Short mmCIF file of C-alpha atoms in Angstrom, two decimals:
data_model
loop_
_atom_site.label_atom_id
_atom_site.label_comp_id
_atom_site.label_asym_id
_atom_site.label_seq_id
_atom_site.Cartn_x
_atom_site.Cartn_y
_atom_site.Cartn_z
CA ASP M 1 -49.48 170.28 175.13
CA THR M 2 -52.64 171.29 177.04
CA THR M 3 -54.84 172.34 174.21
CA SER M 4 -57.23 169.55 175.01
CA VAL M 5 -58.35 171.41 178.14
CA LEU M 6 -59.10 174.72 176.30
CA PRO M 7 -62.82 173.84 175.77
CA ALA M 8 -63.17 173.51 179.55
CA ILE M 9 -62.38 177.20 180.13
CA LYS M 10 -65.49 178.82 181.49
CA VAL M 11 -64.33 182.42 182.09
CA ARG M 12 -64.27 185.22 179.60
CA THR M 13 -61.03 185.04 177.71
CA LEU M 14 -59.16 187.59 175.66
CA ILE M 15 -56.42 186.49 173.30
CA ILE M 16 -54.09 189.23 172.15
CA CYS M 17 -51.56 188.36 169.47
CA GLY M 18 -49.08 190.01 167.22
CA GLU M 19 -49.56 189.76 163.46
CA GLU M 20 -45.85 188.93 162.99
CA ASP M 21 -45.45 186.51 165.87
CA LYS M 22 -43.26 183.65 164.75
CA MET M 23 -43.36 181.78 168.08
CA THR M 24 -47.15 181.60 168.47
CA THR M 25 -48.49 182.14 165.00
CA LEU M 26 -51.92 183.55 164.10
CA GLU M 27 -52.86 180.07 162.98
CA VAL M 28 -52.11 178.69 166.48
CA MET M 29 -53.79 181.54 168.21
CA THR M 30 -56.91 181.21 165.98
CA LYS M 31 -57.06 177.48 166.96
CA MET M 32 -56.90 178.47 170.67
CA LYS M 33 -59.63 181.08 170.18
CA ASN M 34 -61.89 178.58 168.39
CA ALA M 35 -61.34 176.04 171.17
CA ILE M 36 -62.16 178.43 174.04
CA PRO M 37 -65.94 178.98 174.27
CA ASP M 38 -67.00 182.63 173.85
CA SER M 39 -63.38 183.88 173.67
CA GLU M 40 -62.29 187.00 171.85
CA MET M 41 -59.17 187.49 169.86
CA LYS M 42 -57.52 190.72 168.82
CA VAL M 43 -54.52 190.99 166.54
CA ILE M 44 -52.04 193.90 166.85
CA GLN M 45 -50.67 194.74 163.39
CA GLY M 46 -46.88 195.10 162.87
CA VAL M 47 -45.70 193.39 166.07
CA GLY M 48 -44.37 190.05 167.02
CA HIS M 49 -44.48 187.92 170.22
CA LEU M 50 -44.16 190.65 172.81
CA THR M 51 -47.22 192.61 171.96
CA ASN M 52 -47.30 194.56 175.26
CA LEU M 53 -43.71 195.76 174.81
CA GLU M 54 -43.77 196.31 171.06
CA ASN M 55 -46.88 198.36 171.01
CA PRO M 56 -48.04 199.09 174.58
CA GLU M 57 -50.57 201.69 173.50
CA ALA M 58 -52.47 199.23 171.31
CA PHE M 59 -52.11 196.42 173.83
CA ASN M 60 -53.39 198.61 176.72
CA SER M 61 -56.28 199.97 174.65
CA ILE M 62 -57.39 196.44 173.74
CA LEU M 63 -57.12 195.27 177.34
CA LEU M 64 -58.93 198.24 178.82
CA GLU M 65 -61.72 197.88 176.30
CA PHE M 66 -62.12 194.20 177.25
CA LEU M 67 -62.03 194.92 181.03
CA SER M 68 -64.52 197.76 180.71
CA LYS M 69 -67.15 195.18 179.79
CA PHE M 70 -67.04 193.87 183.39
CA LYS M 71 -67.33 197.01 185.46
CA ALA M 72 -69.97 196.73 188.15
#
């Protein structure tokens, strides 16, 4: 368990999780989001643990939106 180091993360962080994830639940992901300073969390509805495979369109849209904030 390395959750104790999460507050030390100093880079912009995006957490993407599936609404129906049984392995890493929304409760766990929310705790991670709250522990990482200035992190963002997006939940994809109707999918489980493999968000990028179960709904690649939603996953890619979320990721591209996040990355677009950092274009030079």
